JSON list of C-alpha atoms in Angstrom, two decimals:
[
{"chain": "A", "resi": 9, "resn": "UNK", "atom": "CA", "xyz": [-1.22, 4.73, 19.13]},
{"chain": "A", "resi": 10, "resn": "UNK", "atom": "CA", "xyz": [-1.12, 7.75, 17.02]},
{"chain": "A", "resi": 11, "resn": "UNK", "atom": "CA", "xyz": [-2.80, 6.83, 13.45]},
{"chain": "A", "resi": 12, "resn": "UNK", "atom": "CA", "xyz": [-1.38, 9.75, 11.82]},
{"chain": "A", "resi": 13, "resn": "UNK", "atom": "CA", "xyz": [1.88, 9.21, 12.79]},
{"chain": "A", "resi": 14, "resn": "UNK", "atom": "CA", "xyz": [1.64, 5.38, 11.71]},
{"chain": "A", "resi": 15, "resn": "UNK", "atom": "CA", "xyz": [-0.18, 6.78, 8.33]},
{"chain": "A", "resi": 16, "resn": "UNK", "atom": "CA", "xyz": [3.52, 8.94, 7.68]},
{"chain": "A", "resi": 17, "resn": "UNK", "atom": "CA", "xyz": [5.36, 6.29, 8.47]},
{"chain": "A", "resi": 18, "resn": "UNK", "atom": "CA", "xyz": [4.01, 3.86, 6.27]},
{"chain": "A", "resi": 19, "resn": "UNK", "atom": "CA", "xyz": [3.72, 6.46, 3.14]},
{"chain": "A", "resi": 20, "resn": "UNK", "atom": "CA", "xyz": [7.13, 7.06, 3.67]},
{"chain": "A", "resi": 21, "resn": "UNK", "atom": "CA", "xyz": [8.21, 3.63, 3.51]},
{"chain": "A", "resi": 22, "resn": "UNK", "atom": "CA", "xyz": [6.03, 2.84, 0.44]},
{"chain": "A", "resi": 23, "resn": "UNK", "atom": "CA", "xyz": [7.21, 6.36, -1.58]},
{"chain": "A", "resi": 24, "resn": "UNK", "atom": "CA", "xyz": [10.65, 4.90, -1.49]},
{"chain": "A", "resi": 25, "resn": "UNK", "atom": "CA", "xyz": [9.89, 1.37, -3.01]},
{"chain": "A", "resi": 26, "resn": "UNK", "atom": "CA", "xyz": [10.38, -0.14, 0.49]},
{"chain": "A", "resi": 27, "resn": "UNK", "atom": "CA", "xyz": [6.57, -2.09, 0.22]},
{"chain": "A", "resi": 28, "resn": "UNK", "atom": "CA", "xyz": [7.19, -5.29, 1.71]},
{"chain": "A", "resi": 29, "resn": "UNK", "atom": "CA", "xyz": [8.88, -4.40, 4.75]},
{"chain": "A", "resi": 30, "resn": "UNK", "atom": "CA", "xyz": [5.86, -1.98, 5.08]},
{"chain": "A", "resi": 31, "resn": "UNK", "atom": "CA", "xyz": [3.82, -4.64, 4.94]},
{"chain": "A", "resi": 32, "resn": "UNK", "atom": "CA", "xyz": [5.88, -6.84, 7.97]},
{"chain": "A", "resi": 33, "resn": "UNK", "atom": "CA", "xyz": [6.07, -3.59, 9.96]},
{"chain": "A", "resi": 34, "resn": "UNK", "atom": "CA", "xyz": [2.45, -2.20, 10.10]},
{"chain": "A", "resi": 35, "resn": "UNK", "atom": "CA", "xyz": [0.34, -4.86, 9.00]},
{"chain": "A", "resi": 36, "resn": "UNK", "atom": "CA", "xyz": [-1.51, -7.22, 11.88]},
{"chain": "A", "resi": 37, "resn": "UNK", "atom": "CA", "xyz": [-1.65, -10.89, 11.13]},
{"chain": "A", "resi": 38, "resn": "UNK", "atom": "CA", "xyz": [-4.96, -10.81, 9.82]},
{"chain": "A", "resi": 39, "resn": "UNK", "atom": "CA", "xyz": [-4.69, -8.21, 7.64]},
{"chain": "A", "resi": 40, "resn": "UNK", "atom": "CA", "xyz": [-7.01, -8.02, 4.78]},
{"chain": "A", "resi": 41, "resn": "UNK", "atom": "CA", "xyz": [-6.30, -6.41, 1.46]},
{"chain": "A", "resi": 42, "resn": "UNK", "atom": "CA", "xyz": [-8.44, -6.04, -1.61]},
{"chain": "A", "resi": 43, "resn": "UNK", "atom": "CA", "xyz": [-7.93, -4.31, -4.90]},
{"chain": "A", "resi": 44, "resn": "UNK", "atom": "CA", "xyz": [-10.24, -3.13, -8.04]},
{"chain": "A", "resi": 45, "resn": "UNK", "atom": "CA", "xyz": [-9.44, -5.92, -10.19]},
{"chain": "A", "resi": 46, "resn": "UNK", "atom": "CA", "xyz": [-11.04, -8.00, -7.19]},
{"chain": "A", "resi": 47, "resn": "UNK", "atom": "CA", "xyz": [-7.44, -9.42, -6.35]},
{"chain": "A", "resi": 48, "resn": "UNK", "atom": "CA", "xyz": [-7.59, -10.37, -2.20]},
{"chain": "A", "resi": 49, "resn": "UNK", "atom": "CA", "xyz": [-5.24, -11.40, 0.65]},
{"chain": "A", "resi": 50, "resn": "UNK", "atom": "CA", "xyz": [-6.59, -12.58, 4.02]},
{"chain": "A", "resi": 51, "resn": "UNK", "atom": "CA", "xyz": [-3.36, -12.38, 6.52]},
{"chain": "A", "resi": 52, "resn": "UNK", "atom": "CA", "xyz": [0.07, -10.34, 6.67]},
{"chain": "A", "resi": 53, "resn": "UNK", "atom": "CA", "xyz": [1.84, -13.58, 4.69]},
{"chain": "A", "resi": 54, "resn": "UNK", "atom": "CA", "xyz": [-0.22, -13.80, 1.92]},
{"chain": "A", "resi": 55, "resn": "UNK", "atom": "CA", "xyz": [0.44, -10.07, 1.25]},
{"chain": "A", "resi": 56, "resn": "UNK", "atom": "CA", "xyz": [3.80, -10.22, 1.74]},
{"chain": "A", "resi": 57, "resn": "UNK", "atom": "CA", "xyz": [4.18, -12.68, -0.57]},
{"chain": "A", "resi": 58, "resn": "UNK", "atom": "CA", "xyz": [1.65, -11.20, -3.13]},
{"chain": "A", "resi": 59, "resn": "UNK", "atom": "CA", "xyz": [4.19, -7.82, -3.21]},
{"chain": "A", "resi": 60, "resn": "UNK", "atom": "CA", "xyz": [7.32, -9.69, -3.21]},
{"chain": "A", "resi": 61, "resn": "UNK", "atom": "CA", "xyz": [6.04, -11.45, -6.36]},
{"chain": "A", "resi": 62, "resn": "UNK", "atom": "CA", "xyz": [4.71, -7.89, -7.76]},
{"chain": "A", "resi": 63, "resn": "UNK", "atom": "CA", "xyz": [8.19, -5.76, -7.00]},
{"chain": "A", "resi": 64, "resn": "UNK", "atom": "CA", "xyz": [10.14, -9.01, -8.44]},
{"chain": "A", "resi": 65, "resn": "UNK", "atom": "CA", "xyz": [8.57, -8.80, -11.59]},
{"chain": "A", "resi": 66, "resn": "UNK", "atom": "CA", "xyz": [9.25, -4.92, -12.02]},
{"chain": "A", "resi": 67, "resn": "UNK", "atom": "CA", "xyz": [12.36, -4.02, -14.38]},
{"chain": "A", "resi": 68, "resn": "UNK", "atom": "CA", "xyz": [12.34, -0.04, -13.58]},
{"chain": "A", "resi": 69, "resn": "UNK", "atom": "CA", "xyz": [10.64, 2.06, -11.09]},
{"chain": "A", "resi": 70, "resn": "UNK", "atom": "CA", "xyz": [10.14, 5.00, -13.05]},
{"chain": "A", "resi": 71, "resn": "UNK", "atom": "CA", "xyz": [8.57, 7.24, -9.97]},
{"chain": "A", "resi": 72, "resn": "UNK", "atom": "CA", "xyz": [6.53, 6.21, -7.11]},
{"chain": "A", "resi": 73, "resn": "UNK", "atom": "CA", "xyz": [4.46, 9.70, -5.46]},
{"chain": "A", "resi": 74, "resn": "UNK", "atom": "CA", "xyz": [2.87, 10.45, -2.65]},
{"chain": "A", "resi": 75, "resn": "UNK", "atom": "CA", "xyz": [0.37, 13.56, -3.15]},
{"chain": "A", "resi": 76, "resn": "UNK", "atom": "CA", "xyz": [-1.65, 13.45, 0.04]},
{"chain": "A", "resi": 77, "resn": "UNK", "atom": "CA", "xyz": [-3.27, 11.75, 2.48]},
{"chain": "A", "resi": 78, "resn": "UNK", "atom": "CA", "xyz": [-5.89, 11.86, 5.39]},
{"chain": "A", "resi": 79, "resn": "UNK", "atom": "CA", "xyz": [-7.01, 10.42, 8.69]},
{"chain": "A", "resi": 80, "resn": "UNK", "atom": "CA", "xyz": [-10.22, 10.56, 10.44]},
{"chain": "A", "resi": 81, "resn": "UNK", "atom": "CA", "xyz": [-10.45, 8.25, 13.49]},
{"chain": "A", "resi": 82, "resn": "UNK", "atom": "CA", "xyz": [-9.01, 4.66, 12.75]},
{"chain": "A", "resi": 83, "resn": "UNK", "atom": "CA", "xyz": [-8.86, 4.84, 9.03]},
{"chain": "A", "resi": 84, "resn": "UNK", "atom": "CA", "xyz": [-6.78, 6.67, 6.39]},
{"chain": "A", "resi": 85, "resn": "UNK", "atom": "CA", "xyz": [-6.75, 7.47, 2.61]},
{"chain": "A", "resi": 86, "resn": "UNK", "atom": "CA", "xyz": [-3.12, 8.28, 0.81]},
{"chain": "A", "resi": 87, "resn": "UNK", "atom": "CA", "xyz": [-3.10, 9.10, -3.13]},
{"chain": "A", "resi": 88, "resn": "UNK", "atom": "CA", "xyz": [-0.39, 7.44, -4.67]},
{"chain": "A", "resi": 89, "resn": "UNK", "atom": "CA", "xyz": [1.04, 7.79, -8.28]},
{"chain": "A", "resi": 90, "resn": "UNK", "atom": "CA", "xyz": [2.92, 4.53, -9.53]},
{"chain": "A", "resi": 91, "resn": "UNK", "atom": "CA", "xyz": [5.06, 4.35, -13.10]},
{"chain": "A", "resi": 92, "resn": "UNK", "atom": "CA", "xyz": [6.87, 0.72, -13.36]},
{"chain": "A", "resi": 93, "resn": "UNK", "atom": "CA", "xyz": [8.56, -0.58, -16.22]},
{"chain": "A", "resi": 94, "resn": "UNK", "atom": "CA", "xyz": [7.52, -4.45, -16.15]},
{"chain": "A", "resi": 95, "resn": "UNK", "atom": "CA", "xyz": [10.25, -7.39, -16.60]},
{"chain": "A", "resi": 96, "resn": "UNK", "atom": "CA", "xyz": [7.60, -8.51, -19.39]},
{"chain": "A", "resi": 97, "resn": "UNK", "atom": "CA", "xyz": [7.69, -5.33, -21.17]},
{"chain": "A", "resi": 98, "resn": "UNK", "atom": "CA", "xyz": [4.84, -3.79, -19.81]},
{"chain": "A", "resi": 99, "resn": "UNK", "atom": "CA", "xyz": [3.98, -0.50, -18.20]},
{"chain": "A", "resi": 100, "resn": "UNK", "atom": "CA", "xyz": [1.70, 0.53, -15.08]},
{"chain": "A", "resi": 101, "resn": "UNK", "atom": "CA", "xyz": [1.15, 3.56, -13.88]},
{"chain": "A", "resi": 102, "resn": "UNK", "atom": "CA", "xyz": [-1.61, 3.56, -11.58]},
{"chain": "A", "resi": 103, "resn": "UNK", "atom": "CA", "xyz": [-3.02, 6.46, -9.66]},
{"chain": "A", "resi": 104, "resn": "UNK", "atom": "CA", "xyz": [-4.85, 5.43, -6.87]},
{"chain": "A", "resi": 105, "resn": "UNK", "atom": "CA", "xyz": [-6.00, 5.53, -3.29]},
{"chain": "A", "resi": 106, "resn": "UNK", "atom": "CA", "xyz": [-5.43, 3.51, -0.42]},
{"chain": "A", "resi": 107, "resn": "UNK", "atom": "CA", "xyz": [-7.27, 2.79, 2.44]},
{"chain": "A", "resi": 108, "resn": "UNK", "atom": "CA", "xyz": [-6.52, 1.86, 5.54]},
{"chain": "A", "resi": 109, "resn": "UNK", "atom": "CA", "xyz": [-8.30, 0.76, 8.39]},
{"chain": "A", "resi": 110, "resn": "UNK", "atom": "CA", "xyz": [-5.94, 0.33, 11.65]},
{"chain": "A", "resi": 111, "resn": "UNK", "atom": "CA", "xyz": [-6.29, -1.44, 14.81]},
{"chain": "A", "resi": 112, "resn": "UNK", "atom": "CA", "xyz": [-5.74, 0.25, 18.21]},
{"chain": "A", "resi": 113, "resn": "UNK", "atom": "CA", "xyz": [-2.34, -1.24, 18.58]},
{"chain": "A", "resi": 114, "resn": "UNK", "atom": "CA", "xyz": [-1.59, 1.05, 15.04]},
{"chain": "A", "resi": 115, "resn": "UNK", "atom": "CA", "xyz": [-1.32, -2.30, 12.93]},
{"chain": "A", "resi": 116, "resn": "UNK", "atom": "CA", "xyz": [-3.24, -1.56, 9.85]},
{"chain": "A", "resi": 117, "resn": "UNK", "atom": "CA", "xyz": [-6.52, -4.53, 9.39]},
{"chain": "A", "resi": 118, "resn": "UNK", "atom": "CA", "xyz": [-7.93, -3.91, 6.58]},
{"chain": "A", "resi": 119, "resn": "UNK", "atom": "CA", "xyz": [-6.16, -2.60, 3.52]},
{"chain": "A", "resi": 120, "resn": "UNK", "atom": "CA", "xyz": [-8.28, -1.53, 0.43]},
{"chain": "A", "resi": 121, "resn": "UNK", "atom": "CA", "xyz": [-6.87, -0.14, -3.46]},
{"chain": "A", "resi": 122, "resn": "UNK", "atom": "CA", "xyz": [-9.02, 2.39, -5.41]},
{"chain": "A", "resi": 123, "resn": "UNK", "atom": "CA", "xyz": [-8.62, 3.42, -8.81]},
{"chain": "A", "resi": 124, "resn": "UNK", "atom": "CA", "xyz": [-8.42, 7.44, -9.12]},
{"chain": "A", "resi": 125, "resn": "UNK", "atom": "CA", "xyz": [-7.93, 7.64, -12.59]}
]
């Protein structure tokens, strides 16, 4: 399986809002995620649940960018830019990088969130 062609794919999917089913499509079973508020997920479910709660509670996506990413072997990095207007009245913008480590079968295993602020 061709990482860097998995690595596009899933970018792509996530620039245009569409995170959950980029979750179901590249994510193995097991999949583990964690993030830097220490926020974790141990399979595919729980993190399809996790972002169906997060894009639920989001009034306005304000922009969602992709400014690069990398591969080297069976893992990836991708810089992301996020602006949301919350349902509660609050803002995020987070600017961060994610982390991927994928599988052979080009299911991503292990998930990880960075602040680049």
């Amino acid at each position: 399986m061709n990482i860097k062609d998995q690595v596009q794919r899933i970018d792509n999917m996530v620039s245009q809002g569409d995170i959950v089913n980029a979750v179901k499509t590249f994510f193995a079973d097991n999949a583990a995620t964690s993030d830097y508020s220490n926020s974790t997920t141990n399979t595919k479910l729980q993190m399809v649940e996790k972002m169906e709660g997060f894009l639920g509670a989001i009034a306005n996506v304000n922009g969602i960018t992709h400014h690069n990413s990398i591969v080297d072997g069976n893992n990836s990095a991708s810089e992301f830019t996020f602006d949301f207007d919350m349902k509660d009245g609050s803002k995020i913008y987070w600017h961060e990088i994610i982390q991927r480590e994928w599988n052979a079968e080009g299911q991503v295993i292990r998930e990880a969130y960075f602040n680049a602020n």
